[in-house]
Coordinates of C-alpha atoms in Angstrom, one line a residue:
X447 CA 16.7 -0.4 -2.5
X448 CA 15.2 2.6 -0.4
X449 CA 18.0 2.8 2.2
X450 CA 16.8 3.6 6.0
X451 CA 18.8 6.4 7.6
X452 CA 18.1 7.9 11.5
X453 CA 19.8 4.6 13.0
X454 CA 23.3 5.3 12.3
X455 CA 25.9 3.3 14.7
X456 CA 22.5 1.8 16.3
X457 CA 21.5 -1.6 16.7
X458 CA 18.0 -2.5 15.2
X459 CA 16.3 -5.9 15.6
X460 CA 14.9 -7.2 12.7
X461 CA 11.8 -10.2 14.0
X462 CA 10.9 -12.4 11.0
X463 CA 13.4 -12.8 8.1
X464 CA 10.8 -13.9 5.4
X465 CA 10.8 -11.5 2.3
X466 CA 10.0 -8.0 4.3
X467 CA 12.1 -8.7 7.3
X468 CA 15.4 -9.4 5.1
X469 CA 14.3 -6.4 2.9
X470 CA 14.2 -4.3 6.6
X471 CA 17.6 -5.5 7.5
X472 CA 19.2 -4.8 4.1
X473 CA 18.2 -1.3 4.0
X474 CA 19.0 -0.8 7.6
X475 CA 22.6 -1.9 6.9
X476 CA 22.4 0.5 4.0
X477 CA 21.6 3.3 5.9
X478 CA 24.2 2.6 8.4
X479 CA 22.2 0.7 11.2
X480 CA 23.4 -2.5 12.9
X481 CA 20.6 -5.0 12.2
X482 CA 20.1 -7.9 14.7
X483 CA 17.8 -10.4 13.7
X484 CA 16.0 -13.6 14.4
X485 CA 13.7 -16.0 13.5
X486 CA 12.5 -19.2 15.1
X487 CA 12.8 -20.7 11.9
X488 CA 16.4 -22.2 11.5
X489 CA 16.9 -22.3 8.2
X490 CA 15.6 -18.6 7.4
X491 CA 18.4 -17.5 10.5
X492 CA 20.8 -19.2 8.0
X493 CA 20.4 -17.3 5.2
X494 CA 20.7 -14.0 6.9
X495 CA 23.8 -14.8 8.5
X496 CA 24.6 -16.1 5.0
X497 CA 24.7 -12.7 4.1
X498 CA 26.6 -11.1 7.1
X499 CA 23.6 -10.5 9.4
X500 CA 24.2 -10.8 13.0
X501 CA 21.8 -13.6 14.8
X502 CA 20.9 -12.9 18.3
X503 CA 17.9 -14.1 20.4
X504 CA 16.3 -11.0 20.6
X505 CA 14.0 -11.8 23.9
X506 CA 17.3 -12.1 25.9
X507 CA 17.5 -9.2 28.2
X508 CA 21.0 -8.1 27.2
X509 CA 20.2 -8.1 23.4
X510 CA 16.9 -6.1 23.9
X511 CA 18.7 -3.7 26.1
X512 CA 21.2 -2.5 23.2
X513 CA 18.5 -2.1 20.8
X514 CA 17.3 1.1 20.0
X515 CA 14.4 -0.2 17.4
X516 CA 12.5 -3.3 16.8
X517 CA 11.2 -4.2 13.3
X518 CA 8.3 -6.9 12.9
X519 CA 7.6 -9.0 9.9
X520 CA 3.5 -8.5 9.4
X521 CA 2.9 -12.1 10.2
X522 CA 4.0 -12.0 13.6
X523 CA 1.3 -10.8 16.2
X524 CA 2.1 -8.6 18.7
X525 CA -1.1 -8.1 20.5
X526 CA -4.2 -10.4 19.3
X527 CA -3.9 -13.6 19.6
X528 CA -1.0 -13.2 21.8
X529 CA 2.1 -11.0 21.5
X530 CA 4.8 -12.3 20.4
X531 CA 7.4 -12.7 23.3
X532 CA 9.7 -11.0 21.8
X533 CA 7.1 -7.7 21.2
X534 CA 6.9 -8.1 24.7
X535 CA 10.4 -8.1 25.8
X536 CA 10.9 -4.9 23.2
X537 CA 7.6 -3.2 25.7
X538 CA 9.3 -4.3 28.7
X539 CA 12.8 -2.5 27.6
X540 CA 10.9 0.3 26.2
X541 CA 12.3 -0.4 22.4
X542 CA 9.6 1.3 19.6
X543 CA 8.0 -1.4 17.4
X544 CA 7.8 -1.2 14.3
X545 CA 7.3 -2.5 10.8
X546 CA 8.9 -2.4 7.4
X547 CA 5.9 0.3 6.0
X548 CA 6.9 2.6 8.5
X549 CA 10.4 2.3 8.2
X550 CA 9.7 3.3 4.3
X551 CA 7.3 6.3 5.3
X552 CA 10.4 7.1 7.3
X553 CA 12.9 6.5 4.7
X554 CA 10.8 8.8 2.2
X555 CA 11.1 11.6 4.9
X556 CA 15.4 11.8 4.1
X557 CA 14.7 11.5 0.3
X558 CA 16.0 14.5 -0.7
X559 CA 13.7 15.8 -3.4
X560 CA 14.3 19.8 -3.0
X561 CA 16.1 19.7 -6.6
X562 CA 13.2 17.9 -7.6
X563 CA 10.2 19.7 -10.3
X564 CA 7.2 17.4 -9.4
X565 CA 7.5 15.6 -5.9
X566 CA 7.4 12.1 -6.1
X567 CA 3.8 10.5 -4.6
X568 CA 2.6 7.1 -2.9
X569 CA -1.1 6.1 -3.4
X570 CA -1.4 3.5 -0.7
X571 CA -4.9 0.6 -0.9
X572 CA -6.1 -1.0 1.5
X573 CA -9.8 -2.9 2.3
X574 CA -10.7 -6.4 2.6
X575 CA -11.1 -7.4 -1.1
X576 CA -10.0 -5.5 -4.1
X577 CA -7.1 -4.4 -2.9
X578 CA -4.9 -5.9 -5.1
X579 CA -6.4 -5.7 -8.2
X580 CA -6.7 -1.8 -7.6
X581 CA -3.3 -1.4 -7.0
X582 CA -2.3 -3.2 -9.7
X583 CA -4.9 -1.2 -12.1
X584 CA -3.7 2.1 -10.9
X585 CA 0.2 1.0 -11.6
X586 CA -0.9 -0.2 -15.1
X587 CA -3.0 3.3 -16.0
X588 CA 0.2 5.3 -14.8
X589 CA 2.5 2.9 -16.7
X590 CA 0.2 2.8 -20.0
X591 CA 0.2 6.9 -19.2
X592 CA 4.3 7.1 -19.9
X593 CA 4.2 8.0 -15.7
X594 CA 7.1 6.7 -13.5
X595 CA 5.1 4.0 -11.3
X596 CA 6.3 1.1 -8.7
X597 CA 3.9 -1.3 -7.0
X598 CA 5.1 -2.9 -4.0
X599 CA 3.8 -3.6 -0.3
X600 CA 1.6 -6.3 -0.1
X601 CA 1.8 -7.3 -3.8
X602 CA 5.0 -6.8 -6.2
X603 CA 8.4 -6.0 -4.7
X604 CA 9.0 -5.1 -0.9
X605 CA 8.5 -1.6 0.3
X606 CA 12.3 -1.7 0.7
X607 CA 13.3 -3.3 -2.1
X608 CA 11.8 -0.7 -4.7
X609 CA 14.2 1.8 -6.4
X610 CA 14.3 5.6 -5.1
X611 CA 11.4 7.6 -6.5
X612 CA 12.4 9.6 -9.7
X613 CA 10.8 12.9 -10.2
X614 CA 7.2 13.0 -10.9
X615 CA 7.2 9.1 -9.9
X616 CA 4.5 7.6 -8.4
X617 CA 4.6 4.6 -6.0
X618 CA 1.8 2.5 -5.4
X619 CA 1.2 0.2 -2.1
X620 CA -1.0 -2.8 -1.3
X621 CA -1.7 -2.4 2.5
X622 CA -3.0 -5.3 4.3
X623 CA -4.2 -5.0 8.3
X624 CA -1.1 -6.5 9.3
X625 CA 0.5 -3.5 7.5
X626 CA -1.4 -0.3 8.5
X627 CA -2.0 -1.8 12.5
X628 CA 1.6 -1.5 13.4
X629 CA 3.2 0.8 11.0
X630 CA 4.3 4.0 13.2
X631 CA 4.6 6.7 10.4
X632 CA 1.6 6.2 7.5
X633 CA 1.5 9.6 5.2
X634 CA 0.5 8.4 1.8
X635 CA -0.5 11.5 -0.7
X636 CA -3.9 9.3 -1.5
X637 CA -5.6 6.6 0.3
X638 CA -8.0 4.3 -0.8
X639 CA -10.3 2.2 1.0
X640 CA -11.9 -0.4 -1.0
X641 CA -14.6 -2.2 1.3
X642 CA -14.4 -4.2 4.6
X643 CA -15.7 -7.4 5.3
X644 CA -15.1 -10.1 8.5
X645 CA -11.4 -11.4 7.8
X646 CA -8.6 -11.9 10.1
X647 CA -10.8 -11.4 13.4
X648 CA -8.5 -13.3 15.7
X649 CA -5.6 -11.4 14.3
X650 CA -7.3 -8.4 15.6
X651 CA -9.2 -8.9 18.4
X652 CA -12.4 -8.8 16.3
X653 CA -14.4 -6.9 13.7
X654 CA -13.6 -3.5 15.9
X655 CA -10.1 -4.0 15.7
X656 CA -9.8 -4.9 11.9
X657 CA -11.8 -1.7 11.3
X658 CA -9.2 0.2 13.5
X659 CA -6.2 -1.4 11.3
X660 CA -7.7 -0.5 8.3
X661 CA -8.7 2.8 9.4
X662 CA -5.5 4.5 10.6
X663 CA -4.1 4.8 7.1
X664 CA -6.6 7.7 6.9
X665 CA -7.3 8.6 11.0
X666 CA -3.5 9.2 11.4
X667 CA -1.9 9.2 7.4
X668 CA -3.6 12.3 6.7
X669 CA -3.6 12.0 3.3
X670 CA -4.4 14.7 0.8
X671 CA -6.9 13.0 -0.8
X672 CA -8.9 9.9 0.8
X673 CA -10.9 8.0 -1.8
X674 CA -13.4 5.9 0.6
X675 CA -15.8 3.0 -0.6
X676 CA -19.3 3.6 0.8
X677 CA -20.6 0.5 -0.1
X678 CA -20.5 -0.7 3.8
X679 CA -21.6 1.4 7.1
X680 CA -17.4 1.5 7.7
X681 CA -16.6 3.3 4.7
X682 CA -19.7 5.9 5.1
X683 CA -18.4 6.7 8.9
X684 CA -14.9 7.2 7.4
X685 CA -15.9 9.2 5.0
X686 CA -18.5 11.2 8.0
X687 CA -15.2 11.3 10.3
X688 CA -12.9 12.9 7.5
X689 CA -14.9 15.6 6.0
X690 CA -15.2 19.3 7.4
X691 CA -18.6 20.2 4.6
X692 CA -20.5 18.2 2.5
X693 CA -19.2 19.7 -1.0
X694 CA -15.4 18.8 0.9
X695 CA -13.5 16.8 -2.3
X696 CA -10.3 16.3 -0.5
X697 CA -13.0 13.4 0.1
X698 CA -13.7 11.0 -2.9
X699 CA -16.9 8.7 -2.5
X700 CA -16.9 5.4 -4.7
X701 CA -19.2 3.0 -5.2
X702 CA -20.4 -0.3 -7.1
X703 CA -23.9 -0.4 -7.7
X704 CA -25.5 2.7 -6.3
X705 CA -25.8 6.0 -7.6
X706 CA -24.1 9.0 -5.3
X707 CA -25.6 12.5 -5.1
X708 CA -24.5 15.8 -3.2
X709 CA -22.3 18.4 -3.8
X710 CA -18.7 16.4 -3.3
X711 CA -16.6 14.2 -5.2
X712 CA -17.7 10.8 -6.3
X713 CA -17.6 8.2 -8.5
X714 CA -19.5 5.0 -8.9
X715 CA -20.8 2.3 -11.4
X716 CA -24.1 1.1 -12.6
X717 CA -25.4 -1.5 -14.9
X718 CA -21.9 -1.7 -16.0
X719 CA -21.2 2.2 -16.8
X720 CA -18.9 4.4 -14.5
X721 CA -19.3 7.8 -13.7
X722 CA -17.4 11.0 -12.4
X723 CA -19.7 13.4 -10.5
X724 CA -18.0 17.0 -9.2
X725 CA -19.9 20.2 -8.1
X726 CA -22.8 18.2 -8.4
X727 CA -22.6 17.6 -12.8
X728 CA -21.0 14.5 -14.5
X729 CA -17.5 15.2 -15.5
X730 CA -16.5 11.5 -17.1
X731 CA -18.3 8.2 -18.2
X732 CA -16.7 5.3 -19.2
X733 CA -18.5 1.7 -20.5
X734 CA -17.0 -1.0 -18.6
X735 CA -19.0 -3.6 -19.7
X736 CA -17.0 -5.2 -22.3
X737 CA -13.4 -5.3 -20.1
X738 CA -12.7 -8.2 -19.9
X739 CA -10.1 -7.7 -17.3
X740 CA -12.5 -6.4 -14.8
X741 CA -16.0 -8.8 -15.0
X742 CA -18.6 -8.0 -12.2
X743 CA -19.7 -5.3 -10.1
X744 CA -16.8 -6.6 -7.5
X745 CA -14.4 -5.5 -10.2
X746 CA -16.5 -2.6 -10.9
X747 CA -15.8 -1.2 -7.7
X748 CA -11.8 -1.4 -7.8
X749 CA -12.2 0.4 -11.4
X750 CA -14.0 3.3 -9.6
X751 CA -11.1 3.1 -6.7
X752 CA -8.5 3.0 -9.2
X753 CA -10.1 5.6 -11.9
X754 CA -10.1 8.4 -8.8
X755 CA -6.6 7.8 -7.8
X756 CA -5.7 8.6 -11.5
X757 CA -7.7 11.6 -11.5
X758 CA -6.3 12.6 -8.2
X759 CA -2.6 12.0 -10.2
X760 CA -3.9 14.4 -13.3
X761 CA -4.6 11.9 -15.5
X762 CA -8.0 12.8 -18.3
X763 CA -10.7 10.3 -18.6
X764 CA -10.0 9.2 -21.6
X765 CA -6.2 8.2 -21.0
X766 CA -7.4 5.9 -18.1
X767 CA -10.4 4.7 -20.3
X768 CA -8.0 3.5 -23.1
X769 CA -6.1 1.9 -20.2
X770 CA -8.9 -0.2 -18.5
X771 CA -9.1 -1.8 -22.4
X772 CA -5.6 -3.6 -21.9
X773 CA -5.9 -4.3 -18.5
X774 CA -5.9 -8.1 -17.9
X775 CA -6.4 -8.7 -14.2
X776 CA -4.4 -10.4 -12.1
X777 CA -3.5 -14.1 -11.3
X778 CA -6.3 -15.5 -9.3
X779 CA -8.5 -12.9 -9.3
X780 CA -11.0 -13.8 -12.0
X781 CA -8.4 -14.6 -13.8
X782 CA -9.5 -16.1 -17.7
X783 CA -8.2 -19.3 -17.4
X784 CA -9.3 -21.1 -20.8
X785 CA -12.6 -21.3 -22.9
X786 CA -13.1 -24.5 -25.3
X787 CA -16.6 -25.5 -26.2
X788 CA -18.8 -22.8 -25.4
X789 CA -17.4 -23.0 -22.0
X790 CA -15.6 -20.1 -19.7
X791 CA -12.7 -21.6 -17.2
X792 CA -12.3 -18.4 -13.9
X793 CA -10.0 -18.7 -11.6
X794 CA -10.3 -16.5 -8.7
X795 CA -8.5 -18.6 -6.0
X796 CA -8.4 -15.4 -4.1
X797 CA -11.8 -15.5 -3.1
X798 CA -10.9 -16.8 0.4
X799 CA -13.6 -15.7 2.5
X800 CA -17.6 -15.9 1.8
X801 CA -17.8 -12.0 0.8
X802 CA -15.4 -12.3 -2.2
X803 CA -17.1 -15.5 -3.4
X804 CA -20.4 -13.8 -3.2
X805 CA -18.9 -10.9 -5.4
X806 CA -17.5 -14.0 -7.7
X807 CA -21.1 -15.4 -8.2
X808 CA -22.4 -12.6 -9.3
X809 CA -20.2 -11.1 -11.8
X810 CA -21.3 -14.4 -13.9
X811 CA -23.8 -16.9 -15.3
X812 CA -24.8 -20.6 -15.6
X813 CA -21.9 -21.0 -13.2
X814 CA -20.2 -24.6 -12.5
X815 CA -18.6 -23.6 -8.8
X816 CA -15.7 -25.1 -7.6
X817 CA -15.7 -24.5 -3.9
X818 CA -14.5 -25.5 -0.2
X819 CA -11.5 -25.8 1.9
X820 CA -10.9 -24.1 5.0
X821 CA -13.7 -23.0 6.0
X822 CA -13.6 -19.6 7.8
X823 CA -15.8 -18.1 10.9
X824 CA -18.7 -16.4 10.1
X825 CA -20.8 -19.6 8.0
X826 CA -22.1 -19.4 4.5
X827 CA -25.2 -17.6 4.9
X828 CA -23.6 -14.3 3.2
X829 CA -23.2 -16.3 -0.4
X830 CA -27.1 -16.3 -0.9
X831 CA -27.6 -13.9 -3.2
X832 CA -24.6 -15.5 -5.2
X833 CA -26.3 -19.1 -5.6
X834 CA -29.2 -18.4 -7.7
X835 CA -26.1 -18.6 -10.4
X836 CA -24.9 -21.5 -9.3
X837 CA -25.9 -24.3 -11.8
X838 CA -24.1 -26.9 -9.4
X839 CA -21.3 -26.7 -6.9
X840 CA -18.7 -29.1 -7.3
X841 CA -16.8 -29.0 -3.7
X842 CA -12.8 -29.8 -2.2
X843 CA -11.8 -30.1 0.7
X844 CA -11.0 -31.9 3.9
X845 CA -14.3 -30.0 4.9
X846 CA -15.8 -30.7 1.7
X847 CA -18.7 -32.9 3.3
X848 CA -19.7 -30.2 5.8
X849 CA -19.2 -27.0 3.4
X850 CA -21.8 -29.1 0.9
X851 CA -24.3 -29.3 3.4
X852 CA -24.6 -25.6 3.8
X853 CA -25.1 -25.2 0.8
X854 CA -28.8 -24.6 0.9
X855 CA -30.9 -24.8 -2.6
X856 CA -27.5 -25.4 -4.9
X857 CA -26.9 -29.1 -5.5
X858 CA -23.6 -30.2 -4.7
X859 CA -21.5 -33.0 -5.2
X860 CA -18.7 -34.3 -2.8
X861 CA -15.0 -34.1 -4.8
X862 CA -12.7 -33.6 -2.5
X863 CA -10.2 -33.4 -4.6
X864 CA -9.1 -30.7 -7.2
X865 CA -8.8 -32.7 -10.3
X866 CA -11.9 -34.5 -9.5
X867 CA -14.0 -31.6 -9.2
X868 CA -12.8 -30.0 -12.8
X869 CA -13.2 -33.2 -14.4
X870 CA -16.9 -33.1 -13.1
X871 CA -17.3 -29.8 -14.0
X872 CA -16.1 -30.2 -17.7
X873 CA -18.4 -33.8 -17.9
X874 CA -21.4 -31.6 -17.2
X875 CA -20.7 -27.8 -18.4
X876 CA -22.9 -27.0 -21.2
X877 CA -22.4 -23.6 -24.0
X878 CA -23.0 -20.8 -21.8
X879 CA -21.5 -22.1 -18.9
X880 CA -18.6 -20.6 -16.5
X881 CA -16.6 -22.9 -14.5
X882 CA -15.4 -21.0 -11.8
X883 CA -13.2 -21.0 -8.7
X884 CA -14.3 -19.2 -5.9
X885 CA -13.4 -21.0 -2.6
X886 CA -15.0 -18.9 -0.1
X887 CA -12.1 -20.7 2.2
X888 CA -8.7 -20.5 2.7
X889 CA -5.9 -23.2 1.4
X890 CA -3.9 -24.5 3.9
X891 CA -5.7 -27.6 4.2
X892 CA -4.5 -28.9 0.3
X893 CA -1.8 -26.3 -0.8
X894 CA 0.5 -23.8 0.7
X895 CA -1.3 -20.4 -0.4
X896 CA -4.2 -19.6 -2.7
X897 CA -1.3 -19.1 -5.3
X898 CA -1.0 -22.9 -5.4
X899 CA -4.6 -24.2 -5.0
X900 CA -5.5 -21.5 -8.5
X901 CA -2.4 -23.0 -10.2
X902 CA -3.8 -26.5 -9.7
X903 CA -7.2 -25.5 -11.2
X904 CA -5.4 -24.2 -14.0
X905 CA -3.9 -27.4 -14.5
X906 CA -6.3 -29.3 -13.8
X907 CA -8.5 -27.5 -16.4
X908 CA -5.7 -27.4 -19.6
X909 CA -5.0 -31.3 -18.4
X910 CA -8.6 -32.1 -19.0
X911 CA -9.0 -30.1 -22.2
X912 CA -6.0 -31.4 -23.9

C-alpha cells in the first residue's frame, strides 16, 4: 500500500467503494486521514464499515461541510451526463474533487527517495484501444529485463494498492478517460498515447471532451518524454502542441503502418517490421511478424508504444526484442484460444467498439466472426475495410437481428446465442480458417463485462472440440 499523507486529522470523503474507492480509503487511514465514505449501493457500504470505515451520506450539508477532500471512484460522473449530486454538494461547499490517480501522484510527492541512487519512474498509457496490452508489454520487457516493475491503474492492482517504489523501480499505469479527466495532480516521467477513437461520448460530453480527458496527461502532466501515436489527426495535434522544433525528441512519434521521416524521434511498423529512427538514421529493427503474442498491425502499434517506453527507460533493442518473443498477450485481447483441425480459435472480447473490431479483422484471414451485442453510437460503417476477411459473420445478441442487417456484403446468420454461434462456426470452418471474437459492442446485454462474454467463447469453443 502507497499510503496518502497531507490529510492528517482531516476528514476525506471517499464516493464509490468498489475496488479504487476502498483502496483510496485504506491508504487515507494509513496516512492519517479520516475517511468518510458512501455508496448507494448497500451492500458495498457494508463491507467498508466492516472494516472500521465511517458511513455518512455525504450530500448532507453537515457532512460536506467537515470535509476537507472528496475522492470519486472513476465510474461516477461528475459533469457529463449529469453530476453526481454529491460532486455537486462538494462544488457547493467548495470541497476539491478528486480521484484515486491523483491522490497517488500526490502520494509519490512524500516518497522520500533522496537516499535513493536511481529515482523510481511511472510510465502512464492511455488512448482508446491498446492501452492495455501496452502497458502490460512494457511491464513484461522491464520484468524479462531483471528491472523492478508494477502495473496497476486501470489493469492489475489499484494505484493504491501497489507496494512503494524500490530504487530504480518502475511503475506502469493503464489510464482510462475516467482516470486522466478528474485526476488533479498527473506528472508521469513518460506518457503514451496510443490512438483515439469515438468511445464513451456521453461520459464526456462528446468527441471534444474525450479528447480533452485523454489529453491532459500530457497538456498538464508534463512528462519528460511523451510518446504520441500519429495514426489519427488527435495524436498529430498533440504531438504539434508539445514540441518547441521539429528535431525536439523529448517527443516520440509512433506509428502502425506508415513510415515517419524528419529529424525527431520515431518509431513505427511496416509490413510487419519495426523500426527506430533518431537524427534522421535507423537506430533498431526488429521482425515482428512471427510473435505470436502481438498478431496485426493493431498490435503492431502497441509494440511500437511499448518498445519507446523501454528505450526511454535505457533498455537496448535487442533486450526488448528477446522480450516481445515471450510475450503472450493478454486475456481477451486476441487472445489464442485453441487450434484443432487446421483451425485458429481468437478471442478478443475486448473489441467493444467498431474501431477495435476493424483492427481485429485485419490482423487475420478466412475469418469465421463472432459478432453483436450492444451496439454502440456511431453505426458500423467504420468495419468496412475489415469485412473483405470476413468469410461469414455468425452474430449474438439481443440486437443480433439489427447488427446482421448492417452488415453490408458479409453473409450473416442470426445466433443469438453464444454457444450457438461457435457451434456454427466450428460446423463450417475449413483449414485456414480463424474463428474469431470481435464484438464491435459492449456486454451488458448477455454478461456482466467483456471478461465474461470472452470466457463463454472460450468455453463454448473447448466444449465443442472436446
Amino acid at each position: 500500500m502507497i499510503p496518502v499523507h497531507g490529510f492528517e486529522d482531516k476528514r476525506v470523503g471517499v464516493l464509490g467503494l468498489g475496488r479504487s474507492g476502498l483502496s483510496a480509503a485504506r491508504a487515507l487511514k494509513e496516512g492519517g486521514a479520516v475517511p468518510v465514505c458512501w455508496d448507494d449501493n448497500p451492500d458495498a457500504r457494508a463491507k467498508a464499515e466492516a472494516e472500521g470505515f465511517e458511513i455518512a451520506e455525504l450530500a448532507r450539508g453537515q457532512v460536506m461541510d467537515g470535509l476537507s477532500w472528496l475522492v470519486v471512484s472513476p465510474g461516477i460522473p461528475h459533469l457529463y451526463p449529469t453530476p453526481n449530486p454529491v460532486i455537486r454538494a462538494a462544488w457547493g461547499a467548495g470541497v476539491p474533487v478528486d480521484n484515486d490517480i491523483g491522490l497517488f501522484f500526490r502520494a509519490l510527492s512524500h516518497a522520500g527517495w533522496e537516499e535513493f541512487d536511481t529515482i523510481p519512474r511511472v510510465v502512464a498509457v492511455t488512448g482508446s484501444n491498446g492501452k492495455s496490452t501496452t502497458s502490460a508489454l512494457i511491464h513484461h520487457i522491464l520484468t524479462h529485463a531483471n528491472r523492478a516493475s508494477q502495473l496497476a491503474g486501470n489493469i492489475g492492482r489499484g494505484v493504491l494498492d501497489i507496494d512503494p517504489p524500490e530504487d530504480g523501480g518502475v511503475v506502469v499505469l493503464e489510464l482510462s478517460s475516467y482516470q486522466t479527466d478528474l485526476a488533479r495532480s498527473l506528472t508521469p516521467d513518460i506518457a503514451v498515447f496510443t490512438n483515439l477513437s469515438p468511445d464513451h461520448l456521453d461520459r464526456h460530453g462528446g468527441p471534444g471532451g474525450y479528447f480533452a480527458a485523454k489529453r491532459r496527461l500530457f497538456a498538464e502532466g508534463g512528462p519528460d518524454r511523451a510518446i504520441i501515436g500519429v495514426d489519427e489527426d488527435e495524436g498529430q495535434f498533440m504531438v504539434n502542441q508539445l514540441v518547441d522544433v521539429p528535431s525536439d525528441d523529448r517527443v516520440i512519434r509512433v506509428s502502425s503502418g506508415q513510415k515517419l521521416t524528419g529529424p525527431g524521434w520515431m518509431v513505427f511498423a511496416r509490413k510487419g517490421f519495426l523500426s527506430e529512427w533518431r537524427k534522421g538514421r535507423q537506430v533498431g529493427s526488429i521482425d515482428l511478424r512471427d510473435i505470436r503474442g502481438l498478431p496485426g498491425a493493431h498490435n503492431h502499434q502497441n509494440a511500437c508504444a511499448a518498445y519507446a517506453a523501454c528505450r526511454c527507460l535505457g533498455l537496448a533493442p535487442r533486450v526488448i526484442e528477446a522480450a516481445f518473443a515471450s510475450f503472450e498477450g493478454l486475456p481477451h485481447r486476441s487472445q489464442l484460444i485453441a487450434e484443432a483441425n487446421g483451425v485458429t480459435f481468437v478471442n478478443d472480447s475486448k473489441a467493444t467498439n467498431v474501431d477495435s473490431a476493424a483492427k481485429a479483422l485485419l490482423a487475420f484471414k478466412n475469418i469465421r466472426w463472432v459478432c453483436g451485442g450492444l451496439q454502440k453510437e456511431g453505426g458500423l460503417d467504420g468495419l468496412s475495410e475489415g469485412l473483405a476477411n470476413v468469410a461469414k459473420a455468425y452474430v449474438i445478441g439481443r440486437e443480433a437481428a439489427g447488427f446482421a442487417l448492417q452488415l453490408q456484403g458479409v453473409e450473416a446468420e442470426i445466433c443469438t446465442h453464444m454457444d450457438v454461434a461457435v457451434a456454427k462456426a466450428i460446423e463450417e470452418a475449413q483449414p485456414g480458417d480463424v474463428v474469431l471474437l470481435a464484438p464491435a459492442a459492449a456486454s451488458f446485454d448477455q454478461y456482466d463485462n467483456f471478461e465474461k462474454r470472452g470466457e463463454a467463447f472460450a468455453a463454448a469453443v473447448r466444449a465443442k472440440l472436446g
